[in-house]
Tab-separated table of C-alpha atoms in Angstrom:
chain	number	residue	atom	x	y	z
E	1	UNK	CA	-99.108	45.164	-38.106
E	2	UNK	CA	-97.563	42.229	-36.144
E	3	UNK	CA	-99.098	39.276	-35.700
E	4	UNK	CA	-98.414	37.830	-32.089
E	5	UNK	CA	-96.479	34.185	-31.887
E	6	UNK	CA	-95.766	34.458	-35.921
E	7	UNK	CA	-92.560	33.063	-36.609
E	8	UNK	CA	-90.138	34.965	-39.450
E	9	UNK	CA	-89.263	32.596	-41.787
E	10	UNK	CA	-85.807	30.714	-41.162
E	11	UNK	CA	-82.821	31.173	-43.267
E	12	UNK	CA	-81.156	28.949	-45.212
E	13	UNK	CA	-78.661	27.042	-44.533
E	14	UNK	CA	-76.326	24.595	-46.210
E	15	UNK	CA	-76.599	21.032	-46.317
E	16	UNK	CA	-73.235	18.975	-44.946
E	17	UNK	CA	-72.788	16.575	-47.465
E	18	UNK	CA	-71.230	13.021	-45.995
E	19	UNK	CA	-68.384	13.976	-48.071
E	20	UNK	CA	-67.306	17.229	-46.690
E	21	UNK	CA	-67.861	15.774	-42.819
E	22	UNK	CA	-65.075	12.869	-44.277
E	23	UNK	CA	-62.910	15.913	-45.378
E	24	UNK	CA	-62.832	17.594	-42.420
E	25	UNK	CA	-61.819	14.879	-40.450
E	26	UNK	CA	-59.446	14.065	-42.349
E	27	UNK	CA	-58.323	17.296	-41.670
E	28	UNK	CA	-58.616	16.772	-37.769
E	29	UNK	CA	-55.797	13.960	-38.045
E	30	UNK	CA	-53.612	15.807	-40.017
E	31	UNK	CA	-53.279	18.554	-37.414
E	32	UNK	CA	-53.472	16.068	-34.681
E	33	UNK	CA	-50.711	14.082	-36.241
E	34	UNK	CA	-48.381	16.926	-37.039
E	35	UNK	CA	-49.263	18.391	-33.177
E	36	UNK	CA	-47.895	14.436	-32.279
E	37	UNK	CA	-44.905	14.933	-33.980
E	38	UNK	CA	-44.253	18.568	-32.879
E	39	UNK	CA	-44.731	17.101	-29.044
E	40	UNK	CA	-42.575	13.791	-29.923
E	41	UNK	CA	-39.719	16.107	-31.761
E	42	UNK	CA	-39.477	18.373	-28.420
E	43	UNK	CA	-39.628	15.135	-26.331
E	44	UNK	CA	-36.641	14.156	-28.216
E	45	UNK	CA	-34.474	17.413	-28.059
E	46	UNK	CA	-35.609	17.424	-24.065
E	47	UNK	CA	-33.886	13.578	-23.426
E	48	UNK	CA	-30.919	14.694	-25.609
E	49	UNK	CA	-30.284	17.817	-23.537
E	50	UNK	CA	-31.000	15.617	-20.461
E	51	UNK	CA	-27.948	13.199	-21.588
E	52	UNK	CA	-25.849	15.837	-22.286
E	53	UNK	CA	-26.531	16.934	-18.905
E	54	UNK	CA	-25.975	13.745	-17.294
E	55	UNK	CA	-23.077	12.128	-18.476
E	56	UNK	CA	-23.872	9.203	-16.550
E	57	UNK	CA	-26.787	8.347	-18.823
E	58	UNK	CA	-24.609	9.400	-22.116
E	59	UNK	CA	-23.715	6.373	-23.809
E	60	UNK	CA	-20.923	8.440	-26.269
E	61	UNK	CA	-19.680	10.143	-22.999
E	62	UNK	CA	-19.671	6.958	-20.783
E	63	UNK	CA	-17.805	5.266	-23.934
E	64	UNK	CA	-15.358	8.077	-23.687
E	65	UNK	CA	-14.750	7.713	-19.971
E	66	UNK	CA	-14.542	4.123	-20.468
E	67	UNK	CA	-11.651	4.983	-22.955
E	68	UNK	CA	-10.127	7.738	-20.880
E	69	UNK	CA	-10.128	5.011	-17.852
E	70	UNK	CA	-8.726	2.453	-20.227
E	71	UNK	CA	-5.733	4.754	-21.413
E	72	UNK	CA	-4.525	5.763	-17.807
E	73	UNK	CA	-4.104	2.106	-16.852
E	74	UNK	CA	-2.145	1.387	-19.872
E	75	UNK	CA	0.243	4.531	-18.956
E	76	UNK	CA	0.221	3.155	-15.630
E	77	UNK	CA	1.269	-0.593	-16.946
E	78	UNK	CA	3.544	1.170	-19.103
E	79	UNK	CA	5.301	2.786	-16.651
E	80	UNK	CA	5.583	0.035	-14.416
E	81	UNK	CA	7.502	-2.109	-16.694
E	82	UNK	CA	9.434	0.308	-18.136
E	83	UNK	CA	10.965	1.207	-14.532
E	84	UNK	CA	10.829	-2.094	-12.707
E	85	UNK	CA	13.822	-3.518	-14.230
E	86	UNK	CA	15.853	-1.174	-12.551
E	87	UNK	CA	14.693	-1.765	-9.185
E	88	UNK	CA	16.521	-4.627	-7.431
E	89	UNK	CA	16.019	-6.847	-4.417
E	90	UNK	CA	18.484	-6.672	-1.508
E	91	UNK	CA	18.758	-9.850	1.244
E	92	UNK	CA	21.004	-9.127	4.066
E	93	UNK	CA	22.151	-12.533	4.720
E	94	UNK	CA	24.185	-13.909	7.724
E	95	UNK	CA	26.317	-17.017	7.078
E	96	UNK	CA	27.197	-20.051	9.664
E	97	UNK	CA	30.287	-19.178	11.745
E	98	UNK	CA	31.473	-22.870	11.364
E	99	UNK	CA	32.192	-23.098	7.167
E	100	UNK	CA	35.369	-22.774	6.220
E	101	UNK	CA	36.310	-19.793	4.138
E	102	UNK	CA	35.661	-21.525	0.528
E	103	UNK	CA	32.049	-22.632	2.063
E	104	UNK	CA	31.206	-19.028	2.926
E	105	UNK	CA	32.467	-18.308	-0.654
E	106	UNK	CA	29.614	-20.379	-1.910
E	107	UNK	CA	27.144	-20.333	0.548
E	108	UNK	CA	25.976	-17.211	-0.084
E	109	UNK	CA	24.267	-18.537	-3.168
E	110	UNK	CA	22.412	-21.615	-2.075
E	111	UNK	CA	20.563	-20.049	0.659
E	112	UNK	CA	20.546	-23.301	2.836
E	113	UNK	CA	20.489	-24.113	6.447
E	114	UNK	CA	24.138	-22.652	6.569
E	115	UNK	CA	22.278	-18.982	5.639
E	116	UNK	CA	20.088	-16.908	7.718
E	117	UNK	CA	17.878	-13.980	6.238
E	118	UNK	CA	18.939	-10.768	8.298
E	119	UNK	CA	16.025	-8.514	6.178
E	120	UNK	CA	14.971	-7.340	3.324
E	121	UNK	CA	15.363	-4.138	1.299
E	122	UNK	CA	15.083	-2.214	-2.400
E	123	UNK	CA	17.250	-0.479	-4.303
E	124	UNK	CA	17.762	0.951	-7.980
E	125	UNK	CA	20.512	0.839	-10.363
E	126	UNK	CA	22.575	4.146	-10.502
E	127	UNK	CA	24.431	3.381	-14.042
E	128	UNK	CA	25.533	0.764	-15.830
E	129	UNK	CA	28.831	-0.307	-13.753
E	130	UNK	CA	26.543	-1.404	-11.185
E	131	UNK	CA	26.639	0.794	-8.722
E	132	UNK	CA	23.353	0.696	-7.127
E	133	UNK	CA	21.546	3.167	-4.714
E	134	UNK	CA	19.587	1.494	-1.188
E	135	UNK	CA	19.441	3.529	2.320
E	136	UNK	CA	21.756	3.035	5.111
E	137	UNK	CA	19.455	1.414	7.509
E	138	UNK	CA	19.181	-1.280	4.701
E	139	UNK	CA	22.808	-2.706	4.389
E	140	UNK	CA	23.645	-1.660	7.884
E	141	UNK	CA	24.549	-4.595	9.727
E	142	UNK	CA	26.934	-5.457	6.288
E	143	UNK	CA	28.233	-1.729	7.414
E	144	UNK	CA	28.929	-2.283	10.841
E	145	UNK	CA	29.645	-6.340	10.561
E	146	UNK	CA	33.049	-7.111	12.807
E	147	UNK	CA	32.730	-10.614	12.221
E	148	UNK	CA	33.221	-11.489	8.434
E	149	UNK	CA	29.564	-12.883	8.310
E	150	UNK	CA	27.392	-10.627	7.132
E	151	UNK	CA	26.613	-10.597	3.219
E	152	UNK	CA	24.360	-8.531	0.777
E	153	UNK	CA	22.703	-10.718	-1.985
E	154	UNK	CA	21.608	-8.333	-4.904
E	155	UNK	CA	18.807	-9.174	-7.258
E	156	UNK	CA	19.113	-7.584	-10.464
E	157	UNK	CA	16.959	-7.599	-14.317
E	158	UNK	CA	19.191	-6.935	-17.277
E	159	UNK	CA	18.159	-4.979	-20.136
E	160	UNK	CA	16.809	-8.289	-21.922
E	161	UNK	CA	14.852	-9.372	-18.627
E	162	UNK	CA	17.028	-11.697	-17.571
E	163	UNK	CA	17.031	-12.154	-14.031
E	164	UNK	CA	20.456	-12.782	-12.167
E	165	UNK	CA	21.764	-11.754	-8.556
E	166	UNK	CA	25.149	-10.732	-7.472
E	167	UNK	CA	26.649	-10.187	-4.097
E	168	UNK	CA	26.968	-6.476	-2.776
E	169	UNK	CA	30.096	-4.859	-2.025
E	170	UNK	CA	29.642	-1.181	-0.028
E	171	UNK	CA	31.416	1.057	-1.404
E	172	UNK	CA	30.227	4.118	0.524
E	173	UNK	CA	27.696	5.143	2.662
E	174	UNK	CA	26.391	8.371	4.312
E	175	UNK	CA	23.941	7.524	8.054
E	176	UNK	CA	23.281	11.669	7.893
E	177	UNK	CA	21.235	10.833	4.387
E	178	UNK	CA	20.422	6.866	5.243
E	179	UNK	CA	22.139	6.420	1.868
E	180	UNK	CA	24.746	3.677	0.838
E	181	UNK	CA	26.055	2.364	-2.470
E	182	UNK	CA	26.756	-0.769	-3.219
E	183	UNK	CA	28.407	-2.046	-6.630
E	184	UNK	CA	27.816	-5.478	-8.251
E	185	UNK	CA	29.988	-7.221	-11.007
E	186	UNK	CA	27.673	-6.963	-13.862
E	187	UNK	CA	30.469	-8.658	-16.496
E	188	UNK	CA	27.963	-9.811	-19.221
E	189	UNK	CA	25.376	-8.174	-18.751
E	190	UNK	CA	23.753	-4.969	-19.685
E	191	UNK	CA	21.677	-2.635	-16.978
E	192	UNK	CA	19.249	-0.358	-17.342
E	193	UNK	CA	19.994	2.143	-15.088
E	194	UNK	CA	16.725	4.735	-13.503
E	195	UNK	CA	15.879	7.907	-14.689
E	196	UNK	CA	17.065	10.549	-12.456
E	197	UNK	CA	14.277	13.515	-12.047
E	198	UNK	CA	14.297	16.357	-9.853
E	199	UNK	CA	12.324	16.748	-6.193
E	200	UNK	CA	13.064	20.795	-6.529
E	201	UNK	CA	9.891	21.403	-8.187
E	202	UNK	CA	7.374	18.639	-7.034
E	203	UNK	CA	3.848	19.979	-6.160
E	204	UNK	CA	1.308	18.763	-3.535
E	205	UNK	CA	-1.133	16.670	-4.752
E	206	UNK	CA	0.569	15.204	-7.783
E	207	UNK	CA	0.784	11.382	-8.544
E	208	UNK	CA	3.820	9.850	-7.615
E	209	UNK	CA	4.996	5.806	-7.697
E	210	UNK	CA	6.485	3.463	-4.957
E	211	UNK	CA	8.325	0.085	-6.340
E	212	UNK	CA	10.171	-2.268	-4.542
E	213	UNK	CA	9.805	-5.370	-2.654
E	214	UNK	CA	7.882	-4.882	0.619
E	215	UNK	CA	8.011	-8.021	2.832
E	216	UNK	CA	9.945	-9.646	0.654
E	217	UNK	CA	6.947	-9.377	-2.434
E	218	UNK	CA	9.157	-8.570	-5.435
E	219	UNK	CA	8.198	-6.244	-7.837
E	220	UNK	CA	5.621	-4.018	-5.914
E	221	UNK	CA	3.817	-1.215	-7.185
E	222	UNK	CA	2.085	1.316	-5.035
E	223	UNK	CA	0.542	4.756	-6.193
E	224	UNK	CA	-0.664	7.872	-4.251
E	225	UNK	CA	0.574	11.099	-3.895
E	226	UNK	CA	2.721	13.958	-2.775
E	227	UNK	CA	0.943	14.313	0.673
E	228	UNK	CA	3.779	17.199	1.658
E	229	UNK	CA	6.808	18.428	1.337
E	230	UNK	CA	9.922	20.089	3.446
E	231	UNK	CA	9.073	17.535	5.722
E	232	UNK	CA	12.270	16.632	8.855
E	233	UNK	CA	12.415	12.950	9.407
E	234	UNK	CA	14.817	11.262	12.341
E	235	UNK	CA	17.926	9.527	10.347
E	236	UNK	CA	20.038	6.453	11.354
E	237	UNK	CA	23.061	8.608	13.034
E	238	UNK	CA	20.618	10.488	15.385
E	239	UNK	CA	20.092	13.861	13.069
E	240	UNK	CA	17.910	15.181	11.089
E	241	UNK	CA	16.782	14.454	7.045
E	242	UNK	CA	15.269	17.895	5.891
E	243	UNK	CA	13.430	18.254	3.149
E	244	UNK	CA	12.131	14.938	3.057
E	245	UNK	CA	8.577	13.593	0.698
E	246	UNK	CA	5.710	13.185	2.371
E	247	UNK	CA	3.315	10.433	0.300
E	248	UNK	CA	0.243	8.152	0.615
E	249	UNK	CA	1.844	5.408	-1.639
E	250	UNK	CA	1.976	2.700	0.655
E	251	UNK	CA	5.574	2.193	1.618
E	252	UNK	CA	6.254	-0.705	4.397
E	253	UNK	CA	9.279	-2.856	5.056
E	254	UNK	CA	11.270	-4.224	2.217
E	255	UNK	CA	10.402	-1.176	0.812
E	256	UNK	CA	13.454	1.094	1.942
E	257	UNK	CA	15.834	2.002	-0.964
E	258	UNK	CA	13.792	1.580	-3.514
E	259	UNK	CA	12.631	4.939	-5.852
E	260	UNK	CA	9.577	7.148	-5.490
E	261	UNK	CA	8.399	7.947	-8.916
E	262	UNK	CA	6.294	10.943	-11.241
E	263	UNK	CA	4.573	10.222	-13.568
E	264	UNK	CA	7.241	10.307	-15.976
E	265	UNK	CA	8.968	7.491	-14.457
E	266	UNK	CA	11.835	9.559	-13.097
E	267	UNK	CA	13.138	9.385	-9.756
E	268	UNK	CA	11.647	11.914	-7.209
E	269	UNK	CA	12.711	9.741	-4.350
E	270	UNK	CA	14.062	7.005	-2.173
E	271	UNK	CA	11.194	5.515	-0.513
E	272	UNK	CA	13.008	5.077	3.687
E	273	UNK	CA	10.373	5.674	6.130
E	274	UNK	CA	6.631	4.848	7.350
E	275	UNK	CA	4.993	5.947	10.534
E	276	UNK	CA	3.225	3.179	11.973
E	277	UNK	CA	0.106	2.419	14.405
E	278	UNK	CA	1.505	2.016	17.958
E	279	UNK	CA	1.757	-1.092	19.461
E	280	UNK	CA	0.860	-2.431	15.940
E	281	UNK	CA	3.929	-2.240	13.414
E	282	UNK	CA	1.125	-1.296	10.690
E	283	UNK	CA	1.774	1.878	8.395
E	284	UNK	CA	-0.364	4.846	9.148
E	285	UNK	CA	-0.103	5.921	5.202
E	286	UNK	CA	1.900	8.467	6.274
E	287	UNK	CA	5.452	7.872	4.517
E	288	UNK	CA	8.612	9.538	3.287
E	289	UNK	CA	10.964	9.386	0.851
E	290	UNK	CA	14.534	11.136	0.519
E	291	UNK	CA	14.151	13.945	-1.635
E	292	UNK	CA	15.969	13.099	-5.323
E	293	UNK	CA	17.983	16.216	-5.166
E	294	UNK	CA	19.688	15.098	-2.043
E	295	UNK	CA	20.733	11.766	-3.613
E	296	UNK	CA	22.272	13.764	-6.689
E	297	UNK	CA	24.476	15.677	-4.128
E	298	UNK	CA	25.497	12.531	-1.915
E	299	UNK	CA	25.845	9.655	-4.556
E	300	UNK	CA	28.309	10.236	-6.730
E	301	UNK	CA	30.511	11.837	-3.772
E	302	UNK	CA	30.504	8.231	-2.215
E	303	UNK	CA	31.046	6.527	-6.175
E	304	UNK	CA	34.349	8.604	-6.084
E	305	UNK	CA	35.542	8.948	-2.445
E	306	UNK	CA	33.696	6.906	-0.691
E	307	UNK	CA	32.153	7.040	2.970
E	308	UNK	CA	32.429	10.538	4.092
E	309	UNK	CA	35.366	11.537	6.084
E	310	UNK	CA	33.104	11.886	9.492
E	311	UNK	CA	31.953	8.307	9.180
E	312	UNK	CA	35.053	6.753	8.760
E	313	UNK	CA	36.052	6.239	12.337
């Protein structure tokens, strides 16, 4: 029989102690703290993945940038004064009329009011006889000079770094190239002569090196690139220079004769021409050098015989 609204006895059930509730939490912050570390551990691998990703943010790869950076301006540095001291500093110089012929002797190294600066140029030394390498258009007016006034003053660096200058004799020149040689007495003296490279198997795009004395600035380095190649540029006897170097490296006046340089410090080059802004006189960045090759034909022709035969009258 069932009794309506009777209840059936409850079960029972077990008493929580204080001390199992305190062992069960205890439990609760142990797996809370190892989830915490299992979040803060993936947290950790996600910003180390994040600076591998962004080297910006990588202090070891910034460092080795830094470094990288660091060692390309040394090269650089390096290579600058390892080639400078064969780069020399041309003054065409015109002398007063009125001095007698031992004052024009010695005029030519005081520079006075008796002196007037023609222009400017570069050159490099071609060995150690001092025979050194400049363009036509440079030493031209000491070319074509009727009058007995016209000198070339020749700034050279010895071996040691001793500084000294010389006057310029011509002893051959070739307007087709806008390439001359001139040769200095070098008695006492030692000369470091360049490093002659090749221009037959140059590439677009690869770093090359400008130094010489634009304006009259001594000792200027300029860096860029081969912009082009094959390029036809106008010479100084109305024809054509084929095969010419097309760079960025800023090249402006005073800058003519010197070398065009790799990366190696050998010469790819003689640094002659700039295109310039109309109406302005101010290089585009579009310049040319005389391709190395050429100058390895031509120079030691005119060491030997001189100025070609068709340029002799």
């Amino acid at each position: 029989m069932v009794v309506l609204g009777s209840l059936a006895p409850s079960p029972i059930l077990p008493t929580i102690s204080s001390s199992s509730s305190s062992i069960l939490s205890k439990t609760q912050k142990s797996f809370l703290t190892r989830r915490r570390t299992l979040l803060l551990g993936q947290s950790l691998l996600a910003a180390s993945l994040l600076h591998l990703l962004d080297p910006i943010h990588s202090p070891a790869i910034a460092l080795q940038q830094q470094d990288e950076l660091q060692l390309e301006e040394d090269r650089i540095v390096q290579l600058f004064q390892e080639t400078s001291p064969s780069v020399v500093f041309i003054k065409d110089i015109e002398i007063d009329k009125n001095l007698n012929t031992s004052e024009k002797e010695e005029v030519l190294l005081k520079e006075d009011n008796s002196t007037k600066i023609e222009g400017t140029g570069s050159g490099f030394i071609w060995d150690k006889f001092g025979h050194i390498v400049t363009n036509y258009h440079v030493v031209s007016k000491l070319i074509t000079d009727t009058t007995g006034l016209q000198r070339c003053k020749v700034y050279l660096v010895d071996e040691k770094g001793t500084g000294f200058y010389r006057e310029g004799k011509i002893v051959g020149y070739d307007p087709a190239y806008d390439l001359a040689v001139l040769k200095v007495d070098v008695e006492g003296y030692k000369l470091k002569p360049v490093a002659v490279g090749t221009s037959g198997n140059l590439h677009v795009g690869q770093s090359c090196f400008a130094i010489g004395n634009p304006y009259g600035f001594e000792n200027t380095l300029t860096t860029g690139v081969v912009s082009g190649l094959g390029r036809e540029i106008p010479s100084p006897n109305g024809g054509a220079i084929r095969g010419a170097i097309q760079t960025d490296a800023a090249i402006n006046a005073g800058n003519s004769g010197g070398p065009l340089i790799d990366s190696y410090g050998h010469v790819i080059g003689v640094n002659t021409a700039t295109f310039t802004r109309k109406g302005t006189g101010v290089s585009s960045g579009v310049n040319f050098a005389i391709p190395v090759d050429t100058v390895v034909r031509t120079v030691p022709y005119l060491i030997v015989y001189g100025t070609p035969y068709s340029n002799r009258f």
